Amino acid sequence: MKPLQAGNNETIALRLQEISQTLPDEVRLIAVSKTHPTETIIEAYEAGQRTFGESRVQELVAKYDELSSMYLDIQWHFIGPLQTNKVKYIAPFVDMIESVGSRRLLDEINKQALKHQRSIPVLLEVHIASEESKGGFSPSDLMEVVEHLYQFAEQYTGLRLCGLMTIATNTDDRGILEDEFAQMQNLWQQIKGSGLLAEPEYFTELSMGMSSDYPIAIAYGATMVRIGSSLFGSRN
Ligand SMILES: *Cc1c(COP(=O)(O)O)cnc(C)c1O
């Protein structure tokens, strides 16, 4: 793909169309708008995009405050590292938290959601990549967490467990990526078939794949891809 020219309105619409054409109907595009200004989000919105991914609390809250009254049907997904003490700022409005990688975070999201009398859709982040820097549950901890949520389901009504998320290793090695996405697909199917879901009808999402690797993720069953730079250009 050609590099994106910054500030060219038509380019975002065009790029959105190009990317959408490569996605099967059942795969949802999360437009990762982190670091980009609200004007960029509006451009994508006007071209039909509704779901946006942000990875910093302060930035998400500022964008929500600016856009929510005008653009009622934008859906905000939080996809970055989340500190427990900041959950309260996004709990009133966030549409999904994709990056839940600890029990403490699950408990805090549940607590804050209940304060607002809502149930927040969450994905459990799985650490499958070789890099230590990435967050998430290890595959073995993941099964324990799923069991815990099931066992104490009546306490976790502030959460709606909707699936899994991962960030694959940052590599061009197709074999490594295929292996990681295949592991995720297996885990996802294992949980789906485990009988350990309080609300199995909501466990439908497998969020994996970014600009550089999303076609491979789709081949392994991704239902949501999170695309930033190929849509909006490179970040500073
Ligand atoms: C930034 C980010 C993306 C998008 O990455 P691109 O390579 O720009 O497509 C996807 N997922 C997460 C969790 C991110 O932080």
GROMACS .gro file of C-alpha atoms and ligand atoms in nm:
model
  251
    1MET     CA    1   0.000   0.000   0.000
    2LYS     CA    2   0.107   0.355  -0.069
    3PRO     CA    3   0.194   0.581   0.225
    4LEU     CA    4  -0.091   0.791   0.356
    5GLN     CA    5  -0.085   1.163   0.294
    6ALA     CA    6  -0.167   1.343   0.617
    7GLY     CA    7  -0.456   1.587   0.608
    8ASN     CA    8  -0.616   1.450   0.296
    9ASN     CA    9  -0.982   1.387   0.379
   10GLU     CA   10  -1.052   1.167   0.084
   11THR     CA   11  -0.764   0.944   0.171
   12ILE     CA   12  -0.916   0.818   0.496
   13ALA     CA   13  -1.244   0.734   0.324
   14LEU     CA   14  -1.058   0.562   0.045
   15ARG     CA   15  -0.833   0.373   0.279
   16LEU     CA   16  -1.130   0.267   0.488
   17GLN     CA   17  -1.297   0.135   0.177
   18GLU     CA   18  -0.982  -0.049   0.068
   19ILE     CA   19  -0.938  -0.212   0.406
   20SER     CA   20  -1.308  -0.299   0.439
   21GLN     CA   21  -1.292  -0.478   0.105
   22THR     CA   22  -1.026  -0.711   0.243
   23LEU     CA   23  -1.239  -0.805   0.547
   24PRO     CA   24  -1.495  -1.087   0.542
   25ASP     CA   25  -1.845  -0.963   0.632
   26GLU     CA   26  -1.833  -1.114   0.979
   27VAL     CA   27  -1.505  -0.943   1.076
   28ARG     CA   28  -1.541  -0.604   1.245
   29LEU     CA   29  -1.290  -0.326   1.197
   30ILE     CA   30  -1.177  -0.140   1.507
   31ALA     CA   31  -1.024   0.187   1.383
   32VAL     CA   32  -0.733   0.258   1.616
   33SER     CA   33  -0.737   0.635   1.648
   34LYS     CA   34  -0.487   0.676   1.933
   35THR     CA   35  -0.262   0.982   1.896
   36HIS     CA   36  -0.478   1.114   1.609
   37PRO     CA   37  -0.694   1.423   1.659
   38THR     CA   38  -1.073   1.420   1.675
   39GLU     CA   39  -1.089   1.566   1.323
   40THR     CA   40  -0.944   1.238   1.199
   41ILE     CA   41  -1.209   1.041   1.389
   42ILE     CA   42  -1.481   1.260   1.237
   43GLU     CA   43  -1.345   1.196   0.888
   44ALA     CA   44  -1.359   0.824   0.944
   45TYR     CA   45  -1.704   0.856   1.102
   46GLU     CA   46  -1.833   1.044   0.800
   47ALA     CA   47  -1.699   0.764   0.583
   48GLY     CA   48  -1.907   0.517   0.784
   49GLN     CA   49  -1.673   0.394   1.058
   50ARG     CA   50  -1.835   0.362   1.402
   51THR     CA   51  -1.598   0.171   1.630
   52PHE     CA   52  -1.276   0.333   1.747
   53GLY     CA   53  -0.992   0.197   1.958
   54GLU     CA   54  -0.798   0.409   2.207
   55SER     CA   55  -0.517   0.308   2.436
   56ARG     CA   56  -0.481   0.592   2.687
   57VAL     CA   57  -0.746   0.684   2.943
   58GLN     CA   58  -0.691   1.059   2.938
   59GLU     CA   59  -0.697   1.072   2.561
   60LEU     CA   60  -1.010   0.858   2.536
   61VAL     CA   61  -1.197   1.068   2.794
   62ALA     CA   62  -1.101   1.392   2.615
   63LYS     CA   63  -1.216   1.257   2.278
   64TYR     CA   64  -1.537   1.120   2.426
   65ASP     CA   65  -1.614   1.456   2.589
   66GLU     CA   66  -1.559   1.635   2.263
   67LEU     CA   67  -1.751   1.399   2.036
   68SER     CA   68  -2.020   1.219   2.234
   69SER     CA   69  -2.295   1.478   2.208
   70MET     CA   70  -2.262   1.508   1.829
   71TYR     CA   71  -2.178   1.149   1.736
   72LEU     CA   72  -2.408   0.941   1.952
   73ASP     CA   73  -2.339   0.607   1.792
   74ILE     CA   74  -1.960   0.602   1.812
   75GLN     CA   75  -1.846   0.292   1.998
   76TRP     CA   76  -1.531   0.328   2.205
   77HIS     CA   77  -1.306   0.032   2.267
   78PHE     CA   78  -1.028   0.061   2.518
   79ILE     CA   79  -0.732  -0.145   2.394
   80GLY     CA   80  -0.427  -0.033   2.593
   81PRO     CA   81  -0.268  -0.102   2.930
   82LEU     CA   82  -0.517   0.002   3.197
   83GLN     CA   83  -0.433   0.099   3.554
   84THR     CA   84  -0.695   0.001   3.807
   85ASN     CA   85  -0.714   0.355   3.950
   86LYS     CA   86  -0.817   0.489   3.608
   87VAL     CA   87  -1.103   0.250   3.533
   88LYS     CA   88  -1.348   0.490   3.698
   89TYR     CA   89  -1.292   0.753   3.429
   90ILE     CA   90  -1.403   0.530   3.141
   91ALA     CA   91  -1.654   0.307   3.321
   92PRO     CA   92  -1.954   0.537   3.259
   93PHE     CA   93  -1.933   0.519   2.881
   94VAL     CA   94  -1.677   0.274   2.738
   95ASP     CA   95  -1.834   0.019   2.502
   96MET     CA   96  -1.572  -0.251   2.544
   97ILE     CA   97  -1.249  -0.299   2.736
   98GLU     CA   98  -1.038  -0.534   2.526
   99SER     CA   99  -0.722  -0.536   2.732
  100VAL     CA  100  -0.814  -0.703   3.060
  101GLY     CA  101  -0.507  -0.889   3.174
  102SER     CA  102  -0.536  -0.926   3.551
  103ARG     CA  103  -0.784  -1.031   3.816
  104ARG     CA  104  -0.745  -0.698   3.994
  105LEU     CA  105  -0.853  -0.522   3.679
  106LEU     CA  106  -1.151  -0.753   3.634
  107ASP     CA  107  -1.260  -0.681   3.989
  108GLU     CA  108  -1.222  -0.305   3.950
  109ILE     CA  109  -1.407  -0.294   3.618
  110ASN     CA  110  -1.687  -0.496   3.776
  111LYS     CA  111  -1.704  -0.261   4.075
  112GLN     CA  112  -1.706   0.057   3.867
  113ALA     CA  113  -1.960  -0.084   3.622
  114LEU     CA  114  -2.196  -0.173   3.906
  115LYS     CA  115  -2.165   0.182   4.040
  116HIS     CA  116  -2.300   0.300   3.706
  117GLN     CA  117  -2.556   0.021   3.693
  118ARG     CA  118  -2.415  -0.121   3.377
  119SER     CA  119  -2.245  -0.430   3.253
  120ILE     CA  120  -1.924  -0.358   3.064
  121PRO     CA  121  -1.830  -0.587   2.774
  122VAL     CA  122  -1.474  -0.713   2.825
  123LEU     CA  123  -1.221  -0.929   2.646
  124LEU     CA  124  -0.952  -1.119   2.832
  125GLU     CA  125  -0.610  -1.032   2.695
  126VAL     CA  126  -0.386  -1.332   2.643
  127HIS     CA  127  -0.008  -1.311   2.648
  128ILE     CA  128   0.095  -1.533   2.363
  129ALA     CA  129   0.378  -1.328   2.211
  130SER     CA  130   0.741  -1.398   2.285
  131GLU     CA  131   0.807  -1.039   2.400
  132GLU     CA  132   0.795  -0.998   2.778
  133SER     CA  133   0.669  -0.642   2.742
  134LYS     CA  134   0.323  -0.749   2.630
  135GLY     CA  135   0.045  -0.780   2.886
  136GLY     CA  136  -0.224  -1.034   2.947
  137PHE     CA  137  -0.296  -1.368   3.110
  138SER     CA  138  -0.077  -1.665   3.029
  139PRO     CA  139  -0.278  -1.941   2.859
  140SER     CA  140  -0.279  -2.147   3.181
  141ASP     CA  141  -0.390  -1.855   3.401
  142LEU     CA  142  -0.658  -1.780   3.147
  143MET     CA  143  -0.844  -2.102   3.213
  144GLU     CA  144  -0.833  -2.037   3.587
  145VAL     CA  145  -0.978  -1.691   3.538
  146VAL     CA  146  -1.259  -1.823   3.322
  147GLU     CA  147  -1.339  -2.078   3.591
  148HIS     CA  148  -1.328  -1.810   3.860
  149LEU     CA  149  -1.569  -1.587   3.668
  150TYR     CA  150  -1.800  -1.880   3.620
  151GLN     CA  151  -1.787  -1.992   3.982
  152PHE     CA  152  -1.860  -1.641   4.112
  153ALA     CA  153  -2.086  -1.532   3.826
  154GLU     CA  154  -2.345  -1.378   4.056
  155GLN     CA  155  -2.079  -1.133   4.183
  156TYR     CA  156  -1.959  -1.035   3.837
  157THR     CA  157  -2.275  -0.891   3.688
  158GLY     CA  158  -2.085  -0.569   3.607
  159LEU     CA  159  -1.887  -0.761   3.344
  160ARG     CA  160  -1.993  -0.926   3.024
  161LEU     CA  161  -1.727  -1.167   2.903
  162CYS     CA  162  -1.730  -1.134   2.524
  163GLY     CA  163  -1.413  -1.313   2.418
  164LEU     CA  164  -1.035  -1.292   2.392
  165MET     CA  165  -0.780  -1.044   2.264
  166THR     CA  166  -0.410  -1.068   2.187
  167ILE     CA  167  -0.121  -0.871   2.045
  168ALA     CA  168   0.102  -1.104   1.847
  169THR     CA  169   0.480  -1.086   1.840
  170ASN     CA  170   0.611  -0.793   1.640
  171THR     CA  171   0.774  -0.991   1.360
  172ASP     CA  172   0.763  -1.048   0.984
  173ASP     CA  173   0.800  -1.420   1.039
  174ARG     CA  174   0.478  -1.565   0.908
  175GLY     CA  175   0.535  -1.897   1.081
  176ILE     CA  176   0.554  -1.737   1.425
  177LEU     CA  177   0.240  -1.532   1.363
  178GLU     CA  178   0.048  -1.833   1.235
  179ASP     CA  179   0.151  -2.031   1.538
  180GLU     CA  180   0.039  -1.757   1.779
  181PHE     CA  181  -0.294  -1.693   1.610
  182ALA     CA  182  -0.360  -2.068   1.593
  183GLN     CA  183  -0.295  -2.094   1.968
  184MET     CA  184  -0.546  -1.815   2.025
  185GLN     CA  185  -0.806  -1.982   1.807
  186ASN     CA  186  -0.760  -2.304   2.005
  187LEU     CA  187  -0.793  -2.129   2.342
  188TRP     CA  188  -1.101  -1.946   2.223
  189GLN     CA  189  -1.266  -2.267   2.102
  190GLN     CA  190  -1.165  -2.448   2.418
  191ILE     CA  191  -1.336  -2.184   2.634
  192LYS     CA  192  -1.640  -2.175   2.410
  193GLY     CA  193  -1.683  -2.548   2.449
  194SER     CA  194  -1.589  -2.565   2.817
  195GLY     CA  195  -1.930  -2.521   2.973
  196LEU     CA  196  -1.761  -2.262   3.197
  197LEU     CA  197  -1.936  -1.951   3.068
  198ALA     CA  198  -2.217  -1.790   3.262
  199GLU     CA  199  -2.346  -1.621   2.945
  200PRO     CA  200  -2.212  -1.832   2.656
  201GLU     CA  201  -2.419  -1.640   2.402
  202TYR     CA  202  -2.196  -1.334   2.452
  203PHE     CA  203  -1.863  -1.511   2.412
  204THR     CA  204  -1.831  -1.439   2.041
  205GLU     CA  205  -1.524  -1.222   1.986
  206LEU     CA  206  -1.163  -1.297   1.904
  207SER     CA  207  -0.978  -0.967   1.867
  208MET     CA  208  -0.645  -1.013   1.696
  209GLY     CA  209  -0.457  -0.866   1.402
  210MET     CA  210  -0.317  -0.517   1.346
  211SER     CA  211  -0.203  -0.332   1.033
  212SER     CA  212   0.091  -0.562   0.964
  213ASP     CA  213  -0.062  -0.900   1.044
  214TYR     CA  214  -0.441  -0.883   1.022
  215PRO     CA  215  -0.487  -1.102   0.712
  216ILE     CA  216  -0.315  -1.387   0.896
  217ALA     CA  217  -0.527  -1.327   1.207
  218ILE     CA  218  -0.843  -1.348   0.997
  219ALA     CA  219  -0.730  -1.683   0.857
  220TYR     CA  220  -0.724  -1.806   1.218
  221GLY     CA  221  -1.068  -1.688   1.310
  222ALA     CA  222  -1.033  -1.324   1.420
  223THR     CA  223  -1.373  -1.157   1.454
  224MET     CA  224  -1.230  -0.811   1.520
  225VAL     CA  225  -0.914  -0.655   1.379
  226ARG     CA  226  -0.756  -0.343   1.528
  227ILE     CA  227  -0.609  -0.129   1.256
  228GLY     CA  228  -0.433   0.203   1.310
  229SER     CA  229  -0.144   0.298   1.087
  230SER     CA  230  -0.270   0.154   0.758
  231LEU     CA  231  -0.588   0.353   0.804
  232PHE     CA  232  -0.472   0.680   0.959
  233GLY     CA  233  -0.103   0.691   0.870
  234SER     CA  234   0.194   0.652   1.097
  235ARG     CA  235   0.187   0.788   1.452
  236ASN     CA  236   0.442   1.033   1.587
  237LIG     C1  237  -0.179   0.072   1.841
  237LIG     C2  238  -0.249  -0.057   1.855
  237LIG     C3  239  -0.304  -0.123   1.743
  237LIG     C4  240  -0.293  -0.072   1.601
  237LIG     O1  241  -0.164  -0.090   1.553
  237LIG     P1  242  -0.128  -0.056   1.398
  237LIG     O2  243  -0.003  -0.134   1.377
  237LIG     O3  244  -0.109   0.090   1.390
  237LIG     O4  245  -0.239  -0.105   1.314
  237LIG     C5  246  -0.374  -0.240   1.764
  237LIG     N1  247  -0.388  -0.293   1.888
  237LIG     C6  248  -0.336  -0.235   1.997
  237LIG     C7  249  -0.356  -0.297   2.130
  237LIG     C8  250  -0.265  -0.115   1.985
  237LIG     O5  251  -0.214  -0.057   2.095
   0.00000   0.00000   0.00000
